[in-house]
Short mmCIF file of C-alpha atoms in Angstrom, two decimals:
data_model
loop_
_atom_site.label_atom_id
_atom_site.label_comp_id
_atom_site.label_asym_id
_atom_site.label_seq_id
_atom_site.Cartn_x
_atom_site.Cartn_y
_atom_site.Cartn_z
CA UNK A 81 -4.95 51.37 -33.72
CA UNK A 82 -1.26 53.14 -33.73
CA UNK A 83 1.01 52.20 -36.88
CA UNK A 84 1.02 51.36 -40.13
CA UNK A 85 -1.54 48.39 -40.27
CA UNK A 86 -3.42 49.31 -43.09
CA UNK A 87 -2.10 48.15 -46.60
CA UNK A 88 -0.46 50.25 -49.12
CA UNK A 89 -0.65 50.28 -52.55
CA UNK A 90 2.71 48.86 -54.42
CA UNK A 91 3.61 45.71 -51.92
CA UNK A 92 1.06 43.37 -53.39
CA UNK A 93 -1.46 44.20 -50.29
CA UNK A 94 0.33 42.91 -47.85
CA UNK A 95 -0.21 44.12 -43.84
CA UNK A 96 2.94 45.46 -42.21
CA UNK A 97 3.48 43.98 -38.94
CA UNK A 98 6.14 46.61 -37.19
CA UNK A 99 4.78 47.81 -33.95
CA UNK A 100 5.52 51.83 -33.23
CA UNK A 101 8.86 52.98 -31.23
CA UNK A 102 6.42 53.86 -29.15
CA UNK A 103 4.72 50.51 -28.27
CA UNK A 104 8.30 48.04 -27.84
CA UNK A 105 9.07 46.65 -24.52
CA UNK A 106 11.23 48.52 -21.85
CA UNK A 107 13.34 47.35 -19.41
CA UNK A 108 11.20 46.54 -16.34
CA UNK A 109 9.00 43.53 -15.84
CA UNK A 110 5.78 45.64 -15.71
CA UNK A 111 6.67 47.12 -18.54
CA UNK A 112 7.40 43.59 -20.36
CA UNK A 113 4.27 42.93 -19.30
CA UNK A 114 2.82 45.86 -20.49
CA UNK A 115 4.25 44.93 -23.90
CA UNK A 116 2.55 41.10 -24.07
CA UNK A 117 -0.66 42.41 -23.61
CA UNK A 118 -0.57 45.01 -26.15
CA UNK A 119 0.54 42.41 -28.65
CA UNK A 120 -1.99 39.82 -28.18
CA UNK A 121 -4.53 42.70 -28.55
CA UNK A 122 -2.59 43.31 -31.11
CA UNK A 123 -3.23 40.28 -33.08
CA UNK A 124 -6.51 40.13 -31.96
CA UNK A 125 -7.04 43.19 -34.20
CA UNK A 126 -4.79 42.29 -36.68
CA UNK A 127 -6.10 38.59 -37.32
CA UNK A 128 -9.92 40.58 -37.30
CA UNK A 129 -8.48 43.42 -40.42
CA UNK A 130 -6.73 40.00 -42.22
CA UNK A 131 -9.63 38.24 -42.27
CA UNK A 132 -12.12 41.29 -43.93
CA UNK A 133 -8.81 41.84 -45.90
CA UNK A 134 -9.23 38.21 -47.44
CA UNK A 135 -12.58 38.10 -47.66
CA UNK A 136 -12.80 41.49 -49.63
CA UNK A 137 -9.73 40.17 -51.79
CA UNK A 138 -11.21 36.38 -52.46
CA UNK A 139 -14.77 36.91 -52.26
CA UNK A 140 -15.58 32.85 -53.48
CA UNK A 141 -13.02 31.83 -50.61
CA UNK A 142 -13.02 31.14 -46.85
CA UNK A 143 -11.46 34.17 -45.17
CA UNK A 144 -8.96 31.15 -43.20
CA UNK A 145 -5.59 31.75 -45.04
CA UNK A 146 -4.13 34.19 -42.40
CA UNK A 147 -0.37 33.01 -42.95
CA UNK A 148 -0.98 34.05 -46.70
CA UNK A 149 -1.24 38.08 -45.38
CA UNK A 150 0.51 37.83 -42.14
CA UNK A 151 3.98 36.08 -41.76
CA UNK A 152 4.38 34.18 -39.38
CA UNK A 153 8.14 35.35 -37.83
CA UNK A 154 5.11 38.64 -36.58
CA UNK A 155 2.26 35.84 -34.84
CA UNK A 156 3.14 34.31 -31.11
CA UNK A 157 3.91 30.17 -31.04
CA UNK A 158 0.80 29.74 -29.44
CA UNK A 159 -1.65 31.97 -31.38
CA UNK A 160 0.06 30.19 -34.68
CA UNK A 161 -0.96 27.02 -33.34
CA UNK A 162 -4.13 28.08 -32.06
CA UNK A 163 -4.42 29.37 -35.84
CA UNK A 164 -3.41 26.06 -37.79
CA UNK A 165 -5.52 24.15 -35.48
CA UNK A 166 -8.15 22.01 -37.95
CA UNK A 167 -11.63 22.52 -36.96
CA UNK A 168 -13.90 19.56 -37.13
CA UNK A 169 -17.18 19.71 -39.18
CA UNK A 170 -20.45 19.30 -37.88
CA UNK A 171 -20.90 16.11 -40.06
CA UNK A 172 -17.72 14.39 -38.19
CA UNK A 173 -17.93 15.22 -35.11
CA UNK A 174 -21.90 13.63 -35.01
CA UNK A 175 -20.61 10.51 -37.02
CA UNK A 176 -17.85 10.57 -34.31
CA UNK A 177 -20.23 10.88 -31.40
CA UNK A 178 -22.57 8.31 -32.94
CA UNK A 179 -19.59 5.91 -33.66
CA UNK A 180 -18.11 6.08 -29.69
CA UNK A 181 -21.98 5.56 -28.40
CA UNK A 182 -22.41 2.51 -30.54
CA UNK A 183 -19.04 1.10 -29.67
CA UNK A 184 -19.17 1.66 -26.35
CA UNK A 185 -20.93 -1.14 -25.43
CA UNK A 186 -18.80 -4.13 -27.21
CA UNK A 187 -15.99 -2.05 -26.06
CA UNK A 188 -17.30 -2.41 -22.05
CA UNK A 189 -17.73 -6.31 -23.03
CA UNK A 190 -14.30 -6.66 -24.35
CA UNK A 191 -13.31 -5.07 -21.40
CA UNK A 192 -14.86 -7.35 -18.94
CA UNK A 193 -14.34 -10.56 -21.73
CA UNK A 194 -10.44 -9.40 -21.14
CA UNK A 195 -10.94 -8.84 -17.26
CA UNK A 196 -13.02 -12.28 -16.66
CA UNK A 197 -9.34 -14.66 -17.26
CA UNK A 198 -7.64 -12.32 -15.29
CA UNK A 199 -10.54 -12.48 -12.30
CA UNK A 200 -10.33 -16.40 -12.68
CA UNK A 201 -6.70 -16.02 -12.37
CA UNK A 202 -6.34 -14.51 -8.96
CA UNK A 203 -9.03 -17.14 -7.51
CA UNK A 204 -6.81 -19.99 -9.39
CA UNK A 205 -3.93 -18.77 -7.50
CA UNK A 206 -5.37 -18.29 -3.82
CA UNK A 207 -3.83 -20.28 -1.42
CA UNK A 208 -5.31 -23.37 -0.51
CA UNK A 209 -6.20 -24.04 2.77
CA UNK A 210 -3.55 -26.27 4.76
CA UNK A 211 -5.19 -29.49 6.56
CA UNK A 212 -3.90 -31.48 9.35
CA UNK A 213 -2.70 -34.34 7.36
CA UNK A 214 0.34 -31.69 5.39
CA UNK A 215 0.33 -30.37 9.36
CA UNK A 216 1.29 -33.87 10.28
CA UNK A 217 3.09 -35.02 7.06
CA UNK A 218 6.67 -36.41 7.36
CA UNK A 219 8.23 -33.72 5.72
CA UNK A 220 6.13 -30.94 7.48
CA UNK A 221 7.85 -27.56 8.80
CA UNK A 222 6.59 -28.32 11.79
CA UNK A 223 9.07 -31.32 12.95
CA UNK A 224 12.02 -28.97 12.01
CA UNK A 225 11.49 -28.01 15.78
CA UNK A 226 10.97 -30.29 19.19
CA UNK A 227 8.24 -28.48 20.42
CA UNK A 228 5.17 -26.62 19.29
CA UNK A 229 4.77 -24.42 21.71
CA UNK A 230 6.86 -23.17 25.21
CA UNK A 231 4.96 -21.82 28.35
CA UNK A 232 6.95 -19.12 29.92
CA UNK A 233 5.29 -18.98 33.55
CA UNK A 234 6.09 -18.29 37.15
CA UNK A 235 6.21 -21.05 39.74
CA UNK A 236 2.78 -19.46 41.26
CA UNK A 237 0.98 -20.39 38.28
CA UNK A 238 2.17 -23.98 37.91
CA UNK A 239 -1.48 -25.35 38.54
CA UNK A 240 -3.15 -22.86 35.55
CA UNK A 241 0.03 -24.10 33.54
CA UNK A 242 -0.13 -27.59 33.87
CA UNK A 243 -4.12 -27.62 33.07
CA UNK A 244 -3.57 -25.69 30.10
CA UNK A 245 -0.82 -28.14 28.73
CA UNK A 246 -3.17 -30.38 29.45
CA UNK A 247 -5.80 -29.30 27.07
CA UNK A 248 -3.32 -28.95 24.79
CA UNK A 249 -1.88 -32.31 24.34
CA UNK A 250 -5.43 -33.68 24.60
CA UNK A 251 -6.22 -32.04 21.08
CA UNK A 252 -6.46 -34.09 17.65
CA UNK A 253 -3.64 -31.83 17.08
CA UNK A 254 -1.28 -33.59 20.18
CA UNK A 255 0.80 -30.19 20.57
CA UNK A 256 4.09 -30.49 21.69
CA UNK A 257 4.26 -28.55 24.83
CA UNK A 258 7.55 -27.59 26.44
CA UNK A 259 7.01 -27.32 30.68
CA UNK A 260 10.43 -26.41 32.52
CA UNK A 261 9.66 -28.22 35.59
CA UNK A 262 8.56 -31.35 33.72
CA UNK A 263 11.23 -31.35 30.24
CA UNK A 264 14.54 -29.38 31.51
CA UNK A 265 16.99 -31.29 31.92
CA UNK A 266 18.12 -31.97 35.70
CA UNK A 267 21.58 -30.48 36.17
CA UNK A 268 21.69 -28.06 33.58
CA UNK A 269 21.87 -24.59 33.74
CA UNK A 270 19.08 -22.58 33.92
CA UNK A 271 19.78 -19.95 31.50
CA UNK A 272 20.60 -22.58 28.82
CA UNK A 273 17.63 -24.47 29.20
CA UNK A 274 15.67 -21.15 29.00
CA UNK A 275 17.36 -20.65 25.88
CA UNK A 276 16.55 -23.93 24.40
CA UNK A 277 13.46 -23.85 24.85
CA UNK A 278 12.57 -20.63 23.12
CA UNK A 279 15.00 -21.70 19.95
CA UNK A 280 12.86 -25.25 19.91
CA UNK A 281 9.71 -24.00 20.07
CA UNK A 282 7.66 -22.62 17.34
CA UNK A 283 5.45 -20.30 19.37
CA UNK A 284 5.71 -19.02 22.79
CA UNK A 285 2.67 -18.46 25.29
CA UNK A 286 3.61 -15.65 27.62
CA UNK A 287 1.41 -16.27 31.01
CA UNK A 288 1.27 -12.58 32.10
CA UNK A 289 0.37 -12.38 35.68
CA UNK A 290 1.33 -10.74 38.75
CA UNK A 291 3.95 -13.70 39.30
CA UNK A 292 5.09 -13.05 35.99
CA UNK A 293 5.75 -9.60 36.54
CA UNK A 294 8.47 -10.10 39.87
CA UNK A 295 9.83 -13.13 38.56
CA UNK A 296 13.17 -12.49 36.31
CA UNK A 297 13.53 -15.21 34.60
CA UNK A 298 9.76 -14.77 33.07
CA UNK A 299 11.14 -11.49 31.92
CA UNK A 300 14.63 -13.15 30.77
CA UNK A 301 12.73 -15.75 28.54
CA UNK A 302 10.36 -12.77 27.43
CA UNK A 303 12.80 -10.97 26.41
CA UNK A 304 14.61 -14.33 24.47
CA UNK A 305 11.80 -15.05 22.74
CA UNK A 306 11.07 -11.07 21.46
CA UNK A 307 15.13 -11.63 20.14
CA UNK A 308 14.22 -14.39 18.64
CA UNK A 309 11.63 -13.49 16.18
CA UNK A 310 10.71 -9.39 17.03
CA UNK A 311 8.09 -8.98 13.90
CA UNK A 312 6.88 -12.78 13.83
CA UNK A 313 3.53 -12.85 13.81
CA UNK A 314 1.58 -15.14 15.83
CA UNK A 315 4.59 -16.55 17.48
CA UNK A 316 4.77 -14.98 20.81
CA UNK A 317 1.14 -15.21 22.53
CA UNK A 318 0.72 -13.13 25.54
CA UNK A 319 -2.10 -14.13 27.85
CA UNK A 320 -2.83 -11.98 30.48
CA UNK A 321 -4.55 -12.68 34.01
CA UNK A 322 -5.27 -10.68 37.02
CA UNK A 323 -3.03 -7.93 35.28
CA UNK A 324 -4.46 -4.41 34.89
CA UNK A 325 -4.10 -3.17 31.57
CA UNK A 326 -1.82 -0.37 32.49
CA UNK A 327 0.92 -3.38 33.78
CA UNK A 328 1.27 -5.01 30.44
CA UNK A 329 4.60 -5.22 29.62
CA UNK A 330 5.77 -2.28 27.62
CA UNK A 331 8.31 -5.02 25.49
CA UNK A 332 4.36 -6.69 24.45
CA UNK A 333 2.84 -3.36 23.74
CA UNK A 334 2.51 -3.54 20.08
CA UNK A 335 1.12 -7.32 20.05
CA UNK A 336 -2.39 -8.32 20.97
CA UNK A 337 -3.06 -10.16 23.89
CA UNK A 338 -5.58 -12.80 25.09
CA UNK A 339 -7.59 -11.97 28.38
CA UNK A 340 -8.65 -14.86 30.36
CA UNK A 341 -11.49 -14.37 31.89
CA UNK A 342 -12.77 -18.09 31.14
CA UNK A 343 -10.55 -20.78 31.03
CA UNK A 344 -12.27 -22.67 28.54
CA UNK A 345 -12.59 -19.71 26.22
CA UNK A 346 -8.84 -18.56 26.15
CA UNK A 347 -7.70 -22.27 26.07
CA UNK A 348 -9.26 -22.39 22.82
CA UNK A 349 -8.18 -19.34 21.37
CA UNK A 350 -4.41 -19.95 22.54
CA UNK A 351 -4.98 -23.79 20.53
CA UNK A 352 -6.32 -21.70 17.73
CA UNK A 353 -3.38 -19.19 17.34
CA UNK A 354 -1.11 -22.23 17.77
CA UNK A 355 -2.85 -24.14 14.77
CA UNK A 356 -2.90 -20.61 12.56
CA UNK A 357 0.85 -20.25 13.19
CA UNK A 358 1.69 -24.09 12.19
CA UNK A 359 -0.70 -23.45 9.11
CA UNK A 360 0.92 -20.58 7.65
CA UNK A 361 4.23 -22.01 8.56
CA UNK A 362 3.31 -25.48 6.60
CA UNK A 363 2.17 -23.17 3.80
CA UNK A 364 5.07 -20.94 3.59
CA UNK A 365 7.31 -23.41 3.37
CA UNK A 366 5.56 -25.91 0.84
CA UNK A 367 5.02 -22.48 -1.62
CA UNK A 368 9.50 -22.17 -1.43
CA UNK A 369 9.79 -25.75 -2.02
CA UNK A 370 7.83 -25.27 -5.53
#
């Protein structure tokens, strides 16, 4: 190794650390580069001679006290550190192993002792099912509007309608069905009635079919009721019939749809998304009232 790392007699044994003229950085990046790998070699070597230096000089001691030879203004942050670091023994670091092994089960227990409140916790606070009776009560959400629910049809499908309203007002339930041709008032305009009847109705059953399609007021109440509530879910119900799948509405595109193939079958599942809708409405607005 180049320079004067050796000791010399007169300066108490101490190891010079100044590199040769030689060996200090230029001024290009490769050649700083150059330089920072030259000195941690450097003190590679150096903390190697410091150590058989102290060892030679304290023969009864542990060769450890590099700062003592060495000071540190000459050692990199991070070899200083690395240097100062305390080593655990053997003896500690199998009492510490033994110790984490032997706590680690009371420490899983506490975990799930701690965990068990807060698992009873989240069941305590699940919302409890709504029944017809809060449905039905006097102060239920549901009389804040006339109707329950408002078929949007064409005149062709008066007959489907009218058995469908049917069904519903026969349920345990007794829906409140809004028909046009049965509840608008005579003389009154059509648009305002159409209008009405979206705003006092809680849901909205959309009776796609090919009727449906080339009549314009089916698409003017559609189109109400999607103003109305856009993002409500459950609200609007479409229900198609006879319609291929590529003739949905593109307005109805990103709600599911009911496709009635059976009467009976999509009867019930239009009474079911009713009742889901008046649920979550009744429970909605009891959880703001507390």
């Amino acid at each position: 190794m180049r320079g004067s790392d050796t000791a010399k007699p007169g300066r108490g044994n101490r190891v010079s650390c100044r590199l040769p003229r030689g060996d200090r950085p230029g001024g290009t990046v490769a050649e700083t580069s150059s330089y920072r790998r030259r000195i941690s070699t450097w003190c590679c070597c150096l903390l190697g001679d410091a150590r058989r230096s102290s060892s030679s000089l304290n023969p009864g001691t542990d060769a450890s006290p590099f700062p003592a030879l060495v000071p540190d203004s000459c050692i990199p942050g991070w070899f200083r550190r690395l240097l100062h670091k305390p080593k655990p023994s053997l003896v500690e670091s199998s009492l510490n192993t033994g110790h984490s092994a032997s706590s680690s089960p009371s420490s899983s227990s506490a975990k799930s002792s701690d965990s068990s409140p807060g698992m009873t916790l989240t069941r305590s606070v699940r919302p409890s099912p709504i029944s017809m009776s809060d449905i039905n009560a006097s102060g239920s959400a549901r009389w804040a509007k006339s109707y329950d629910v408002c078929i949007c049809h064409s005149e062709a499908d008066l007959e489907l309608v009218e058995e469908l309203v049917s069904y519903l007002e026969g349920q345990p339930e007794s829906f409140r069905c809004f028909l046009q041709l049965r509840d608008a008032a005579p003389g009154s305009a059509v648009v305002t009635e159409l209008c009405d009847a979206v705003q006092n109705s809680h849901c909205w059953v959309m009776l796609i079919t090919p009727g449906f399609l080339q009549d314009p007021w089916c698409k003017y109440q559609m189109h109400q009721a999607l103003a109305e509530a856009p993002m409500a879910n459950g609200r609007t119900i479409p229900v198609l019939k006879d319609v291929d799948r590529k003739d949905y509405p593109r307005e109805l595109r990103n709600l599911y749809y009911i496709y009635m193939a059976l009467k009976e079958n999509s009867f019930k599942q239009i009474r079911d998304t009713i009742m889901r809708y008046l649920q979550e409405l009744c429970r909605s607005s009891s959880s703001r009232m507390e």
